[in-house]
Amino acid sequence: MNSPSTQFVTSRRMGVFEPIHQISMWDESFRSSGNFNASASMILDEDTKLDNQSEDASHGILGPSSKYDQEATKPTDKVQRRLAQNREAARKSRMRKKAYVQQLETSRLKLIQLEQELDRVRQQGVYIGGGLDTNPLGFSGTINSGITTFEMEYGHWVEEQNRQSCELRNALKACISDVELRFLVDNGMSHYFELFSMKSTAAKADVFYVMSGMWKTSAERFFSWIGGFRPSELLKVLQPHLDPLTDQQLLDVHNLRQSCQQAEDALSQGMDKLQHTLAETVAACQLDEGSYVPQMANAMERLEALVSFVTQADHLRRETLQQMSRILTTRQAARGLAALGEYFHRLRALSSLWANRPREPA
């Protein structure tokens, strides 16, 4: 497996080095599998796509009866019934999600009304928070409805992740067929891709919020890298749960981890360069002049690159999950997804225990 050839280009307008979006990390055997760039479509569009995929997969599995007569190893009637139950459960899950999205839309409208009320108050000369308008640039400072929506969506995402992890563990204990297990694995992968799409939208609304990881618990933020998990470190954590691995699988996982580390280093170097250039822009001219609006305008232009770093980091995370799915067998992939969900669940539990730890009186 070849190492990624991460490239940099110089932006004359911004004066910073930025990693190119298309990071080629794997050899031609992996590239031939297709393009898996993360989409930024809305939740309902993604649901429709998953629905169509589930139906297509079902038709492909249940196929003409003549195939079952010729191949005795195909899924039995019991498997077909279980697949039908899985499809029904998925349909109900989509209905619940659509109802949830409608609730989010209602909340968004209420937020818009609240913003309008706040704007009217400001226009009347009433200042909130200490009696002074401390915003020197005159920005409105209204509530960011995009981030509020993301927080609500992410809470629902975490609940669904916990449910899917539990379902995977139960399925592995029940020793169900690989066909049924693949259905659960595909759902689990799609769930993570949905998170990356949500984060892309949130980053455009407030990239600092996404970068800071304030939507995560404290223990998760401790391991955060550009708004999410570091793929190479996660491979190291999960590998013991995937055994036994063949020699070829061990080699592929090792090469994948090295590729991830190189891509991570390239993105981190680009982030360091952007931070250095941004600091120079903010500190341009004399700091005691009092007028700094021109410097802020230049800094705002440079910050546009920060959104692309979040997008590229999530693209790397997405590609890593997809490559692992190709390297592993169906059951290994199921164990890996279950372990991944359990890992994040434990980090959240650790944060809760830390926050509620006994404290000595001051």
XYZ file of C-alpha atoms in Angstrom, residues 66-246:
181
model
C -35.114 -20.158 -8.927
C -31.799 -19.039 -7.504
C -32.666 -20.520 -4.133
C -33.547 -23.812 -5.775
C -30.131 -23.933 -7.432
C -28.045 -22.708 -4.510
C -28.814 -24.373 -1.198
C -26.400 -22.100 0.606
C -28.537 -18.968 0.058
C -30.425 -17.424 3.020
C -33.288 -19.538 4.349
C -36.856 -18.447 4.958
C -35.862 -17.662 8.528
C -33.184 -15.273 7.296
C -35.666 -13.658 4.917
C -38.107 -13.104 7.763
C -35.361 -11.521 9.860
C -34.377 -9.269 6.972
C -38.009 -8.243 6.582
C -38.105 -7.430 10.297
C -34.908 -5.400 9.919
C -36.402 -3.450 7.026
C -39.542 -2.767 9.052
C -37.435 -1.592 12.001
C -35.446 0.661 9.656
C -38.672 2.074 8.220
C -39.974 2.900 11.690
C -36.620 4.460 12.571
C -36.836 6.703 9.501
C -40.376 7.721 10.444
C -39.179 8.676 13.927
C -36.291 10.629 12.417
C -38.615 12.503 10.063
C -40.815 13.441 13.005
C -37.695 14.571 14.842
C -36.620 16.701 11.872
C -40.056 18.329 11.804
C -39.617 19.132 15.482
C -36.220 20.683 14.684
C -37.812 22.807 11.978
C -40.384 24.065 14.467
C -37.598 24.915 16.908
C -35.706 26.702 14.144
C -38.701 28.902 13.389
C -39.005 29.772 17.067
C -35.313 30.711 17.128
C -35.784 32.964 14.104
C -38.635 34.714 15.892
C -36.451 35.129 18.976
C -33.648 36.606 16.856
C -36.075 39.084 15.340
C -37.242 40.105 18.795
C -33.635 40.605 19.928
C -32.883 42.700 16.848
C -35.873 44.940 17.561
C -34.697 45.393 21.149
C -31.218 46.372 19.967
C -32.626 48.835 17.486
C -34.534 50.499 20.338
C -31.250 51.090 22.162
C -31.694 48.477 24.904
C -28.495 46.516 25.505
C -28.420 43.129 27.096
C -25.736 41.796 29.395
C -24.319 44.442 31.676
C -26.025 47.431 30.054
C -23.271 48.021 27.462
C -22.870 46.950 23.861
C -19.337 45.551 24.087
C -19.169 44.418 20.473
C -16.686 46.898 18.904
C -17.237 45.717 15.341
C -20.990 46.097 15.470
C -21.783 42.447 14.726
C -25.337 41.443 15.577
C -24.326 38.621 17.906
C -27.681 36.896 17.405
C -28.268 33.292 18.371
C -26.722 30.884 15.840
C -29.665 28.720 14.881
C -27.407 26.452 12.799
C -25.383 25.433 15.852
C -28.506 25.024 17.989
C -29.938 22.689 15.364
C -26.665 20.738 15.236
C -26.657 20.238 19.008
C -30.167 18.816 18.898
C -29.316 16.575 15.947
C -26.135 15.370 17.632
C -28.038 14.413 20.794
C -30.309 12.256 18.655
C -27.251 10.863 16.833
C -25.650 9.726 20.113
C -28.842 7.952 21.178
C -28.993 6.141 17.841
C -25.302 5.209 18.079
C -25.846 3.617 21.494
C -28.837 1.682 20.151
C -26.909 0.426 17.119
C -23.912 -0.636 19.226
C -26.199 -2.635 21.511
C -27.893 -4.213 18.496
C -24.523 -5.225 17.021
C -23.395 -6.827 20.285
C -26.624 -8.803 20.572
C -26.382 -9.886 16.934
C -22.813 -11.148 17.426
C -23.868 -13.145 20.479
C -26.821 -14.636 18.571
C -24.509 -15.790 15.751
C -26.797 -14.535 12.987
C -25.890 -14.961 9.323
C -23.351 -12.747 7.566
C -26.113 -11.386 5.335
C -28.028 -10.034 8.331
C -24.821 -8.829 9.971
C -23.789 -6.946 6.823
C -27.104 -5.084 6.947
C -26.291 -3.878 10.477
C -22.704 -2.974 9.531
C -23.864 -0.880 6.566
C -26.338 0.944 8.809
C -23.588 1.647 11.332
C -21.246 3.027 8.663
C -23.995 5.234 7.226
C -24.650 6.585 10.716
C -21.071 7.876 11.017
C -21.239 9.370 7.510
C -24.378 11.208 8.584
C -22.416 12.773 11.466
C -19.720 14.010 9.069
C -22.406 15.619 6.907
C -23.948 17.300 9.966
C -20.551 18.636 11.035
C -19.871 20.050 7.576
C -23.057 22.110 7.792
C -22.271 23.180 11.375
C -18.712 24.228 10.436
C -20.087 26.646 7.858
C -22.290 28.158 10.585
C -19.526 28.396 13.245
C -16.222 26.675 12.515
C -14.732 27.656 15.902
C -17.534 25.836 17.675
C -16.896 22.639 15.710
C -13.111 22.909 16.084
C -13.351 23.408 19.851
C -15.404 20.230 20.259
C -17.786 21.948 22.675
C -20.536 19.631 21.418
C -18.602 16.698 22.916
C -18.016 15.696 26.524
C -14.838 16.778 28.321
C -13.075 13.399 27.995
C -13.852 13.265 24.266
C -12.454 16.776 23.821
C -9.224 15.634 25.473
C -8.621 13.277 22.502
C -10.054 15.605 19.858
C -8.142 16.432 16.663
C -9.576 19.023 14.218
C -13.091 18.557 15.523
C -13.111 14.768 15.857
C -11.152 11.598 16.527
C -7.650 10.998 15.152
C -7.997 8.020 12.750
C -4.530 6.519 13.346
C -4.997 6.482 17.135
C -8.445 4.961 16.820
C -7.038 2.117 14.693
C -4.554 1.423 17.475
C -7.351 1.306 20.066
C -9.611 -0.952 17.997
C -7.088 -3.450 16.601
C -7.036 -5.756 19.658
C -10.828 -6.181 19.311
C -10.510 -7.404 15.715
C -8.385 -10.504 16.342
C -7.754 -12.931 14.863
C -6.399 -11.119 11.804
C -4.625 -12.836 8.927
